[in-house]
Structure formats: C-alpha cells, structure tokens
Amino acid sequence: LALAAGATAYNNGLGTVPPLGWSSWCVQDVTCGLVDTCTESEIHSVVDAMVLQQMPGLGYKYVFLDDCWASTERDANGNIQPDASQFPSGIPSLREYVDKAEMELGLYTCAGPTTCRWNRTGSGGHYVADALTFAKWQIDFVKADNCHHPHEPPPVYYGNLSHALNISGRAMSFNLCEWGEDAVWTWGTSIAQSFRVGPDHLPVWSFPALQQERRLWQSQLEGLPVSALQAAHPSLSARDLAAEEAKRAERLAWDARMRAAGRKGGLSASLASLERRYAAGLGQGTSDIIEHMAVVANSTSAYGKADPDFAETMLWFLTPFTDSQTEWSFWCLWGGNLLMATDTRWMSAEKSSIVLNAEAINVHQDPTAPPGSRRSIAANKVQLWARDMSNSDVTVILFNPTETNQTAAMQWSDVGISGTPAAVRDLWQHANLQPNMAGFARELEPHQVAMLRLSR
C-alpha cells in the first residue's frame, strides 16, 4: 500500500464517545512496561474485578493489552500470534471472556516489524494481514506504536495501517501512538479515532522535556546495559535478558539506518537539537501533560480524540491521592482517551473514589461536548479550565499547580454564565453547593483541584 494520508479519513462509527477502559501497562509493574508480562489468568482476574465493581456500567468499555501479548515469532503461515506461554487458550478465547463481561478487547501492535519492548512481533510489512487477523479475532481497539517505523512520513505509514483496518471488514477503533512528534495533532484526526499527542506518561508529577530526552538518549537509544537490567530485576529469565541484548543491538542498527536515510538518529543527535525539538515542553509527568494539553487539546474532533496517554492512577507510592485525583479530573475534562493503567484488583477506598466516580466519568463520556480548555491563569498561578457540556452545563476545574496552598477564585462570567448558575455541583465532594452571586472561591492544597459542574 502507498496511500496518501488524506485518503484514509473516515468515520467508522466508533469515534464519537471517547475510549474509557483499562490497560495492562503498569499492572504489577512499577516500571510501567519494562517487565510487563500480561497473562491470560491476569486478564481474567482483572476483568472479574471490573465486573464485581460494576465498572462496565459506569462506561468502562475496553480491556486493552499493551506491548505484552504477542509472540516474538509469526506462525508458520506468517500470521501474528500471541505468546502461547502467556495465552495458552488464544486470543479468541480471551475475547469471548471479555465479551461476556460486556466489554471489548483491544490489542497493541507497532508500525515497525518489532515492538518497543522485548522484540515482540509488530505489524511492519504486514499491515493488511494483521488487520485481517485482528478482524478475524473480533478485536475492537487497535493501538499502533511508533518503534522501528518505515522510512517515510508518519501520516503515510499510519495512513496505510488505517486503510488496512478499514478494509478488514470489521470496524475497529484505531489509536496511533506517534509520541506527539511531527505535529500529529494537525493530521491525526484524519487517520485515527484517537492519536497520542505526547510521549509516554510516567507515574510522576513532573518529568520535564529535557530530562526526558536525556533519559531516552541514554537508555532507549543507546540501550540499557543488560547487567543493570539483571541487577534491577533478578527474576528476569535468560530469554528476557537475551532479548534485551538483541534490542540494544537493534537500537544501534536502527540509529545507523536513520542517519543513512537522512533522518535524525538518537545516538547522533546533539543535546542542542534535543532542546530545540522539545521546546514546546513535551514532558512526561502529569503536570507536564496538563501544560501540553493546554495547547493541543482542541485538536480533538467529532471522530478523532487527542490522547494524553494512560492514567497512572495511584500507582504505588509514585502517584499519591491528590495527584491522581487531579490527573483523573483533567483526563475527564479533555474528553480524550482514558485508559486506567493500574490494577483494578484490591483497590483502596481512595483509589476507588477516583476511578469509580460516576459524575467525573459522565463528563468524560459526553459524546458531543468539545474538549475542555484553559481559560485563564491567575497571578498566584491558579489555573481555570472549563468544558461546555452538550446539555449547556459547564464543567469547571480550578487547579493549583504550585507547591504551596493557594486561593482559587472565579466569577461565573469567566466561563460564560450570566448571573448566578441554577445549580453548582462539586464532583469530588458529591455535594450541591449554594450558588453565590460573587462567584466561587476555595483554598487549594498543592496540586489540588476543585471540579464543579454548573447548570444554567
């Protein structure tokens, strides 16, 4: 296939309601993906927990397997296949299990021939064949990562994969994961139902762009030394260690190919060029993503959603309650992808209060409301965000990004409401507040939000 990107623009009926669900990426893995080895039994238990907590009824639709499921080899007929040791019953059996829970199964693949972790099979060179396999398995959501991609512009190769999915005979929600490079927010909506607008979300509050690039430059592209990997994760098998050594060699070879093709290779890129590349601030922490989404959230369209990446809600000690509540508030306000990448089993009361908050989820699931946007920044750095809902309500977030307590204040006219709202609902306190003619004010702790729904 050699299609122009514009030829793949489509509405397959799946892009109106933003994706809500669960991802395997950080479950039982504080490193989020480094040793991610999802299994059939793990997915069964996660699905069971979601049903027990009535998550499908709240709108949770997708159960998504990230870079953890595929074999490192294709089958005898050249088809992509799962790792039999992890999924002995196969993907169709797993899909049936998810279907019985009234949810839908999603799978990860890659634009290149191998995935970003452990040399699993990617779709490079097999877009049509893999799309037909996914359709045969009755998959409902496909994410395509960007590792080892073809030597052509991203709209071309992602457009070709999008076209392959379109002609497969089954409507699948397509998420392209291009890491926010090449201004994906200007073209992603014509190719996919959702498109990643930045790099991976790490389970931390702040991880600025320059620090992120230093890490990628040193570990992703040079390769994490196997000795360091073994020391950090002594339980890894000899096979996994050998796969990482092969990955390191592949990264070096990839850099050479990139330079030969006239594109910037990771190892040959200077620190100055990295600084220029991420001048827009594509950091990886929650606060960094909030700042980036203030610029690109409006790229969401009726059938294509800007994807801020997974929600890392209360992952161990790394994302505490206040940070996680703020994360969830913004992911709901933007109306993009909301895939919870932490464990649904054995959730604490605090975590449950976040991910089972029906009022916040209702904001996220509004199919026709435009994405939330930042309206103002006060002198004390408190931010005012708002989203105009389809029923004429306005959802508001007042956000304290600082490290000290701050007073957050707004007037109703700041979000387009004349006079006093008919009702003011606090979506985290689950309480109706008495509307005040003067507006609203509250003291917020560091990183905290107030999330309100105002009725006209």
Short mmCIF file of C-alpha atoms in Angstrom, two decimals:
data_model
loop_
_atom_site.label_atom_id
_atom_site.label_comp_id
_atom_site.label_asym_id
_atom_site.label_seq_id
_atom_site.Cartn_x
_atom_site.Cartn_y
_atom_site.Cartn_z
CA LEU A 1 0.00 0.00 0.00
CA ALA A 2 1.14 3.53 -0.76
CA LEU A 3 -1.77 5.75 0.16
CA ALA A 4 -1.77 9.44 0.90
CA ALA A 5 -2.82 10.29 4.41
CA GLY A 6 -5.90 12.18 3.28
CA ALA A 7 -7.27 9.09 1.57
CA THR A 8 -7.81 7.39 4.91
CA ALA A 9 -10.02 9.98 6.59
CA TYR A 10 -13.10 8.20 7.82
CA ASN A 11 -15.88 7.87 10.33
CA ASN A 12 -16.41 4.20 11.12
CA GLY A 13 -18.95 4.93 13.83
CA LEU A 14 -16.57 4.38 16.77
CA GLY A 15 -15.02 7.79 17.35
CA THR A 16 -17.79 9.81 18.94
CA VAL A 17 -17.59 8.54 22.52
CA PRO A 18 -14.03 8.78 23.89
CA PRO A 19 -12.40 5.46 24.86
CA LEU A 20 -12.70 4.50 28.53
CA GLY A 21 -11.19 1.33 29.89
CA TRP A 22 -8.23 -0.47 31.41
CA SER A 23 -4.70 -1.13 30.12
CA SER A 24 -2.19 -3.76 31.16
CA TRP A 25 0.80 -1.40 31.00
CA CYS A 26 1.58 -0.78 34.69
CA VAL A 27 -0.23 -3.64 36.42
CA GLN A 28 2.11 -5.27 38.96
CA ASP A 29 4.98 -3.35 37.32
CA VAL A 30 6.23 -0.15 38.94
CA THR A 31 8.50 0.38 35.90
CA CYS A 32 5.44 0.52 33.59
CA GLY A 33 6.33 -1.81 30.78
CA LEU A 34 9.90 -2.86 31.45
CA VAL A 35 8.84 -6.25 32.80
CA ASP A 36 5.21 -6.12 31.64
CA THR A 37 4.23 -9.73 31.05
CA CYS A 38 0.44 -9.88 30.99
CA THR A 39 -1.11 -13.34 31.06
CA GLU A 40 -4.45 -14.94 30.35
CA SER A 41 -5.09 -15.56 34.04
CA GLU A 42 -4.15 -11.99 34.95
CA ILE A 43 -6.56 -10.54 32.38
CA HIS A 44 -9.33 -12.87 33.60
CA SER A 45 -8.86 -11.69 37.17
CA VAL A 46 -8.78 -8.02 36.15
CA VAL A 47 -11.99 -8.43 34.14
CA ASP A 48 -13.62 -10.22 37.08
CA ALA A 49 -12.67 -7.36 39.39
CA MET A 50 -14.07 -4.78 36.95
CA VAL A 51 -17.38 -6.65 36.79
CA LEU A 52 -17.53 -7.02 40.58
CA GLN A 53 -17.11 -3.25 40.93
CA GLN A 54 -19.69 -2.60 38.21
CA MET A 55 -17.19 -0.73 36.05
CA PRO A 56 -18.82 -1.67 32.71
CA GLY A 57 -22.00 0.03 33.92
CA LEU A 58 -20.01 3.22 34.53
CA GLY A 59 -18.86 3.28 30.91
CA TYR A 60 -15.66 1.22 31.05
CA LYS A 61 -15.63 -0.39 27.63
CA TYR A 62 -12.13 -1.54 26.66
CA VAL A 63 -9.79 -4.13 28.13
CA PHE A 64 -6.52 -3.37 26.39
CA LEU A 65 -3.34 -5.46 26.20
CA ASP A 66 -0.30 -3.27 25.62
CA ASP A 67 3.17 -4.40 24.48
CA CYS A 68 2.99 -7.69 26.36
CA TRP A 69 0.93 -10.22 24.45
CA ALA A 70 2.47 -11.06 21.06
CA SER A 71 4.97 -13.82 20.35
CA THR A 72 8.42 -12.90 19.07
CA GLU A 73 7.71 -15.09 16.02
CA ARG A 74 4.92 -15.28 13.49
CA ASP A 75 3.22 -18.62 12.92
CA ALA A 76 4.01 -21.00 10.03
CA ASN A 77 1.66 -19.03 7.76
CA GLY A 78 3.21 -15.68 8.61
CA ASN A 79 0.39 -14.56 10.89
CA ILE A 80 0.83 -12.59 14.09
CA GLN A 81 0.17 -14.77 17.14
CA PRO A 82 0.11 -14.49 20.94
CA ASP A 83 2.82 -15.83 23.20
CA ALA A 84 1.47 -19.33 23.86
CA SER A 85 3.06 -19.48 27.31
CA GLN A 86 1.09 -16.41 28.37
CA PHE A 87 -2.13 -17.04 26.43
CA PRO A 88 -2.47 -20.81 26.07
CA SER A 89 -6.16 -20.57 25.10
CA GLY A 90 -5.50 -17.99 22.39
CA ILE A 91 -6.84 -14.50 21.74
CA PRO A 92 -10.35 -15.51 20.51
CA SER A 93 -10.96 -17.29 23.81
CA LEU A 94 -9.80 -14.21 25.73
CA ARG A 95 -12.01 -12.00 23.61
CA GLU A 96 -15.01 -14.20 24.43
CA TYR A 97 -14.22 -13.87 28.14
CA VAL A 98 -14.14 -10.07 27.83
CA ASP A 99 -17.32 -10.07 25.75
CA LYS A 100 -19.18 -11.95 28.48
CA ALA A 101 -18.30 -9.10 30.82
CA GLU A 102 -19.92 -6.68 28.34
CA MET A 103 -16.61 -5.09 27.46
CA GLU A 104 -14.41 -5.18 24.36
CA LEU A 105 -10.84 -6.34 23.75
CA GLY A 106 -8.07 -4.12 22.44
CA LEU A 107 -4.58 -5.11 21.26
CA TYR A 108 -1.26 -3.35 20.79
CA THR A 109 0.86 -3.52 17.67
CA CYS A 110 3.65 -1.46 16.16
CA ALA A 111 4.20 0.42 12.90
CA GLY A 112 7.55 -1.35 12.61
CA PRO A 113 8.30 -5.08 12.32
CA THR A 114 9.04 -5.44 16.05
CA THR A 115 7.54 -3.74 19.09
CA CYS A 116 9.18 -1.34 21.51
CA ARG A 117 9.80 -3.99 24.20
CA TRP A 118 11.36 -7.44 24.01
CA ASN A 119 11.31 -7.81 20.20
CA ARG A 120 7.71 -8.92 20.07
CA THR A 121 6.08 -9.10 16.64
CA GLY A 122 4.97 -5.78 15.18
CA SER A 123 2.89 -5.14 12.06
CA GLY A 124 5.54 -3.53 9.84
CA GLY A 125 5.36 -5.19 6.43
CA HIS A 126 2.14 -7.00 7.40
CA TYR A 127 -0.44 -4.24 7.81
CA VAL A 128 -3.18 -5.88 5.74
CA ALA A 129 -2.52 -9.40 7.04
CA ASP A 130 -2.52 -8.27 10.66
CA ALA A 131 -5.64 -6.16 10.20
CA LEU A 132 -7.39 -9.25 8.81
CA THR A 133 -6.18 -11.29 11.78
CA PHE A 134 -7.46 -8.69 14.23
CA ALA A 135 -10.80 -8.68 12.41
CA LYS A 136 -10.94 -12.49 12.50
CA TRP A 137 -10.31 -12.38 16.24
CA GLN A 138 -13.10 -9.73 16.54
CA ILE A 139 -10.81 -7.16 18.13
CA ASP A 140 -12.42 -3.78 18.80
CA PHE A 141 -9.49 -1.46 19.56
CA VAL A 142 -6.01 -1.38 18.00
CA LYS A 143 -3.11 0.78 19.16
CA ALA A 144 -0.10 1.16 16.86
CA ASP A 145 3.17 2.28 18.45
CA ASN A 146 5.96 4.03 16.54
CA CYS A 147 9.11 1.98 17.14
CA HIS A 148 11.19 0.86 14.12
CA HIS A 149 8.79 2.59 11.77
CA PRO A 150 9.23 2.74 7.97
CA HIS A 151 11.47 5.37 6.37
CA GLU A 152 8.60 7.59 5.28
CA PRO A 153 6.47 10.35 6.81
CA PRO A 154 4.26 9.19 9.71
CA PRO A 155 0.99 10.23 8.00
CA VAL A 156 1.88 7.81 5.20
CA TYR A 157 2.64 4.67 7.16
CA TYR A 158 -0.04 5.31 9.78
CA GLY A 159 -2.41 6.09 6.91
CA ASN A 160 -1.59 2.75 5.32
CA LEU A 161 -2.28 0.89 8.56
CA SER A 162 -5.52 2.85 8.99
CA HIS A 163 -6.57 1.86 5.48
CA ALA A 164 -5.73 -1.79 6.19
CA LEU A 165 -8.01 -1.71 9.22
CA ASN A 166 -10.74 -0.02 7.18
CA ILE A 167 -10.77 -2.74 4.53
CA SER A 168 -10.61 -5.62 7.03
CA GLY A 169 -14.38 -5.98 7.19
CA ARG A 170 -14.60 -5.04 10.88
CA ALA A 171 -14.87 -1.58 12.43
CA MET A 172 -12.06 -1.15 14.95
CA SER A 173 -11.16 1.92 16.99
CA PHE A 174 -7.66 2.89 15.83
CA ASN A 175 -5.23 4.64 18.20
CA LEU A 176 -1.98 5.84 16.64
CA CYS A 177 0.85 6.31 19.13
CA GLU A 178 3.29 8.64 17.39
CA TRP A 179 4.57 10.17 20.66
CA GLY A 180 3.49 13.70 19.76
CA GLU A 181 6.14 14.11 17.12
CA ASP A 182 5.66 15.58 13.64
CA ALA A 183 2.75 17.74 14.93
CA VAL A 184 0.39 14.75 14.98
CA TRP A 185 -2.40 16.99 16.29
CA THR A 186 -2.59 18.59 12.82
CA TRP A 187 -3.25 15.33 10.93
CA GLY A 188 -4.04 12.51 13.37
CA THR A 189 -7.78 13.09 13.39
CA SER A 190 -7.99 12.30 9.65
CA ILE A 191 -6.42 8.87 10.16
CA ALA A 192 -7.41 7.52 13.56
CA GLN A 193 -10.15 7.60 16.17
CA SER A 194 -7.51 8.73 18.67
CA PHE A 195 -3.92 9.89 18.45
CA ARG A 196 -1.21 10.30 21.09
CA VAL A 197 -0.17 13.94 21.37
CA GLY A 198 2.93 13.41 23.52
CA PRO A 199 5.44 10.90 24.86
CA ASP A 200 4.67 8.21 27.43
CA HIS A 201 3.02 9.39 30.64
CA LEU A 202 5.27 8.42 33.53
CA PRO A 203 3.82 7.86 37.03
CA VAL A 204 5.30 11.07 38.45
CA TRP A 205 4.08 14.64 38.91
CA SER A 206 6.81 16.29 36.85
CA PHE A 207 9.34 14.94 34.36
CA PRO A 208 10.37 17.86 32.14
CA ALA A 209 11.13 17.52 28.46
CA LEU A 210 14.90 17.95 28.61
CA GLN A 211 15.23 15.39 31.39
CA GLN A 212 13.02 13.04 29.41
CA GLU A 213 15.18 13.37 26.31
CA ARG A 214 18.37 12.76 28.25
CA ARG A 215 16.83 9.55 29.57
CA LEU A 216 15.69 8.43 26.13
CA TRP A 217 19.00 9.38 24.56
CA GLN A 218 20.96 7.38 27.10
CA SER A 219 18.73 4.34 27.70
CA GLN A 220 16.19 3.92 24.90
CA LEU A 221 18.60 4.60 22.04
CA GLU A 222 21.94 3.53 23.48
CA GLY A 223 20.36 0.57 25.23
CA LEU A 224 20.06 -0.18 28.92
CA PRO A 225 23.07 -2.33 29.92
CA VAL A 226 21.98 -5.89 30.49
CA SER A 227 23.97 -6.05 33.72
CA ALA A 228 21.98 -3.12 35.10
CA LEU A 229 18.73 -4.71 33.99
CA GLN A 230 19.64 -8.00 35.64
CA ALA A 231 20.60 -6.25 38.87
CA ALA A 232 17.33 -4.32 38.96
CA HIS A 233 15.18 -7.33 38.05
CA PRO A 234 16.91 -10.56 39.14
CA SER A 235 13.79 -12.59 38.38
CA LEU A 236 14.08 -11.98 34.62
CA SER A 237 14.72 -15.11 32.64
CA ALA A 238 17.75 -15.77 30.47
CA ARG A 239 15.44 -15.44 27.47
CA ASP A 240 14.32 -11.96 28.53
CA LEU A 241 17.91 -10.86 29.12
CA ALA A 242 18.94 -12.18 25.72
CA ALA A 243 16.02 -10.31 24.16
CA GLU A 244 17.19 -7.08 25.78
CA GLU A 245 20.72 -7.60 24.48
CA ALA A 246 19.29 -8.11 20.99
CA LYS A 247 17.19 -5.00 21.45
CA ARG A 248 20.26 -2.98 22.32
CA ALA A 249 22.00 -4.11 19.11
CA GLU A 250 18.84 -3.36 17.15
CA ARG A 251 18.72 0.19 18.51
CA LEU A 252 22.28 0.80 17.36
CA ALA A 253 21.48 -0.57 13.91
CA TRP A 254 18.30 1.48 13.77
CA ASP A 255 20.22 4.66 14.51
CA ALA A 256 22.59 3.92 11.65
CA ARG A 257 19.68 3.35 9.26
CA MET A 258 18.02 6.57 10.35
CA ARG A 259 21.20 8.55 9.69
CA ALA A 260 21.64 6.84 6.31
CA ALA A 261 18.09 7.86 5.38
CA GLY A 262 18.81 11.47 6.30
CA ARG A 263 16.69 11.44 9.45
CA LYS A 264 17.92 12.30 12.91
CA GLY A 265 19.20 9.27 14.79
CA GLY A 266 19.06 9.15 18.56
CA LEU A 267 22.74 8.46 19.18
CA SER A 268 23.91 11.09 16.71
CA ALA A 269 21.55 13.84 17.88
CA SER A 270 23.19 16.61 19.87
CA LEU A 271 21.77 17.86 23.15
CA ALA A 272 21.11 21.23 21.49
CA SER A 273 18.88 19.61 18.87
CA LEU A 274 17.01 17.73 21.59
CA GLU A 275 16.35 21.01 23.36
CA ARG A 276 15.01 22.55 20.15
CA ARG A 277 12.85 19.51 19.43
CA TYR A 278 11.12 19.71 22.79
CA ALA A 279 10.97 23.48 23.12
CA ALA A 280 7.18 23.12 23.32
CA GLY A 281 7.57 21.22 26.60
CA LEU A 282 6.69 17.63 25.85
CA GLY A 283 7.43 16.35 29.35
CA GLN A 284 6.11 13.09 30.77
CA GLY A 285 4.78 13.90 34.23
CA THR A 286 1.14 14.69 34.97
CA SER A 287 1.80 18.42 35.32
CA ASP A 288 3.80 18.43 32.07
CA ILE A 289 0.94 16.79 30.17
CA ILE A 290 -1.53 19.32 31.57
CA GLU A 291 0.62 22.12 30.18
CA HIS A 292 0.95 20.45 26.79
CA MET A 293 -2.78 19.71 26.56
CA ALA A 294 -3.48 23.40 27.13
CA VAL A 295 -2.02 23.85 23.64
CA VAL A 296 -3.24 20.76 21.74
CA ALA A 297 -6.44 19.51 23.43
CA ASN A 298 -8.54 21.44 20.91
CA SER A 299 -7.24 19.18 18.11
CA THR A 300 -9.95 16.71 19.16
CA SER A 301 -12.66 16.38 16.52
CA ALA A 302 -16.05 14.67 16.35
CA TYR A 303 -14.46 11.35 15.35
CA GLY A 304 -10.84 11.71 16.47
CA LYS A 305 -9.71 12.27 20.06
CA ALA A 306 -6.46 13.77 21.32
CA ASP A 307 -4.90 11.08 23.54
CA PRO A 308 -2.88 12.28 26.57
CA ASP A 309 -1.80 8.66 27.28
CA PHE A 310 -2.70 6.32 30.13
CA ALA A 311 -3.93 7.42 33.53
CA GLU A 312 -1.38 6.24 36.11
CA THR A 313 -3.88 6.44 38.94
CA MET A 314 -2.41 5.71 42.39
CA LEU A 315 0.45 3.55 41.17
CA TRP A 316 2.20 2.51 44.33
CA PHE A 317 3.83 5.50 46.08
CA LEU A 318 4.57 7.35 42.83
CA THR A 319 1.16 8.89 42.19
CA PRO A 320 -0.45 9.81 45.54
CA PHE A 321 -4.11 10.57 46.04
CA THR A 322 -4.17 14.31 45.30
CA ASP A 323 -2.02 13.98 42.18
CA SER A 324 -4.17 11.08 40.97
CA GLN A 325 -7.43 12.92 41.62
CA THR A 326 -6.10 15.88 39.64
CA GLU A 327 -4.94 13.60 36.83
CA TRP A 328 -8.37 11.95 36.60
CA SER A 329 -10.14 15.31 36.63
CA PHE A 330 -8.19 16.60 33.65
CA TRP A 331 -8.37 13.37 31.65
CA CYS A 332 -12.16 13.54 32.06
CA LEU A 333 -12.35 17.23 31.16
CA TRP A 334 -10.36 16.78 27.93
CA GLY A 335 -12.63 14.04 26.66
CA GLY A 336 -9.80 12.06 25.07
CA ASN A 337 -8.64 8.53 25.80
CA LEU A 338 -8.98 7.47 29.43
CA LEU A 339 -7.36 4.07 29.93
CA MET A 340 -6.55 3.28 33.53
CA ALA A 341 -3.11 1.61 33.52
CA THR A 342 -3.02 0.45 37.14
CA ASP A 343 -4.55 -2.54 38.88
CA THR A 344 -8.31 -2.83 39.27
CA ARG A 345 -7.95 -5.57 41.87
CA TRP A 346 -7.65 -4.86 45.60
CA MET A 347 -8.22 -1.12 45.13
CA SER A 348 -8.06 1.10 48.19
CA ALA A 349 -11.02 3.27 49.16
CA GLU A 350 -9.13 6.34 47.90
CA LYS A 351 -8.40 4.79 44.54
CA SER A 352 -11.97 3.56 44.19
CA SER A 353 -13.26 7.05 44.94
CA ILE A 354 -11.34 8.29 41.89
CA VAL A 355 -11.84 5.64 39.22
CA LEU A 356 -15.44 4.85 40.18
CA ASN A 357 -16.57 8.50 40.29
CA ALA A 358 -19.61 8.36 38.02
CA GLU A 359 -20.00 12.15 37.97
CA ALA A 360 -16.49 12.72 36.66
CA ILE A 361 -16.85 9.86 34.18
CA ASN A 362 -20.09 11.38 32.87
CA VAL A 363 -18.09 14.48 31.94
CA HIS A 364 -15.59 12.33 30.07
CA GLN A 365 -18.21 10.31 28.20
CA ASP A 366 -20.15 13.26 26.77
CA PRO A 367 -20.06 12.38 23.05
CA THR A 368 -20.55 15.84 21.55
CA ALA A 369 -19.00 18.28 24.04
CA PRO A 370 -15.82 19.99 22.83
CA PRO A 371 -12.67 19.29 24.84
CA GLY A 372 -12.00 21.26 27.99
CA SER A 373 -9.67 24.22 27.62
CA ARG A 374 -7.67 26.54 29.83
CA ARG A 375 -9.44 29.87 30.21
CA SER A 376 -7.05 31.82 32.46
CA ILE A 377 -4.05 31.77 34.82
CA ALA A 378 -4.26 33.96 37.91
CA ALA A 379 -1.40 35.95 39.43
CA ASN A 380 -0.90 33.21 42.03
CA LYS A 381 -0.65 30.67 39.14
CA VAL A 382 -4.01 29.04 39.84
CA GLN A 383 -5.50 27.89 36.54
CA LEU A 384 -9.12 28.00 35.40
CA TRP A 385 -10.23 25.34 32.92
CA ALA A 386 -13.73 24.72 31.57
CA ARG A 387 -15.68 22.43 29.24
CA ASP A 388 -19.02 23.33 27.67
CA MET A 389 -21.20 20.23 28.01
CA SER A 390 -23.74 19.11 25.42
CA ASN A 391 -26.70 19.87 27.74
CA SER A 392 -25.48 23.50 28.20
CA ASP A 393 -23.87 22.79 31.60
CA VAL A 394 -20.28 23.93 32.14
CA THR A 395 -17.73 21.73 33.91
CA VAL A 396 -15.01 23.74 35.64
CA ILE A 397 -11.62 22.85 37.08
CA LEU A 398 -9.73 25.23 39.34
CA PHE A 399 -6.19 23.91 39.62
CA ASN A 400 -3.30 24.80 41.92
CA PRO A 401 -0.07 23.69 40.17
CA THR A 402 2.19 25.19 42.82
CA GLU A 403 3.87 23.66 45.87
CA THR A 404 2.05 25.87 48.41
CA ASN A 405 -1.59 26.42 49.33
CA GLN A 406 -3.33 28.94 47.08
CA THR A 407 -6.76 30.58 46.96
CA ALA A 408 -8.61 29.67 43.77
CA ALA A 409 -11.33 32.12 42.75
CA MET A 410 -13.55 32.70 39.75
CA GLN A 411 -16.56 34.67 38.65
CA TRP A 412 -19.34 32.89 36.82
CA SER A 413 -18.86 35.14 33.82
CA ASP A 414 -15.34 33.74 33.46
CA VAL A 415 -16.91 30.62 31.95
CA GLY A 416 -19.74 32.30 30.06
CA ILE A 417 -22.53 32.17 32.62
CA SER A 418 -24.57 35.34 33.08
CA GLY A 419 -25.82 35.98 36.59
CA THR A 420 -25.81 33.05 39.01
CA PRO A 421 -25.86 29.36 37.99
CA ALA A 422 -29.06 27.48 38.64
CA ALA A 423 -27.02 24.77 40.37
CA VAL A 424 -23.40 24.19 41.41
CA ARG A 425 -22.33 20.58 41.90
CA ASP A 426 -18.97 19.61 43.43
CA LEU A 427 -17.98 16.46 41.53
CA TRP A 428 -15.47 15.22 44.13
CA GLN A 429 -17.41 16.10 47.27
CA HIS A 430 -20.61 14.85 45.58
CA ALA A 431 -22.45 17.80 47.06
CA ASN A 432 -24.69 20.60 45.81
CA LEU A 433 -23.22 23.98 46.71
CA GLN A 434 -25.19 27.14 47.33
CA PRO A 435 -24.55 29.46 44.35
CA ASN A 436 -23.02 32.77 45.36
CA MET A 437 -23.58 35.93 43.32
CA ALA A 438 -19.92 36.85 43.74
CA GLY A 439 -18.67 33.59 42.24
CA PHE A 440 -16.68 30.75 43.79
CA ALA A 441 -13.55 30.64 45.93
CA ARG A 442 -11.71 27.86 47.77
CA GLU A 443 -8.27 27.28 49.22
CA LEU A 444 -6.48 24.51 47.34
CA GLU A 445 -3.56 22.44 48.53
CA PRO A 446 -0.54 21.88 46.25
CA HIS A 447 -1.53 20.05 43.03
CA GLN A 448 -5.20 20.00 44.13
CA VAL A 449 -8.26 20.77 42.02
CA ALA A 450 -11.84 21.80 42.60
CA MET A 451 -14.08 20.24 39.95
CA LEU A 452 -17.54 21.76 39.57
CA ARG A 453 -20.46 21.26 37.22
CA LEU A 454 -22.52 24.42 36.71
CA SER A 455 -26.09 24.37 35.42
CA ARG A 456 -27.52 27.44 33.69
#
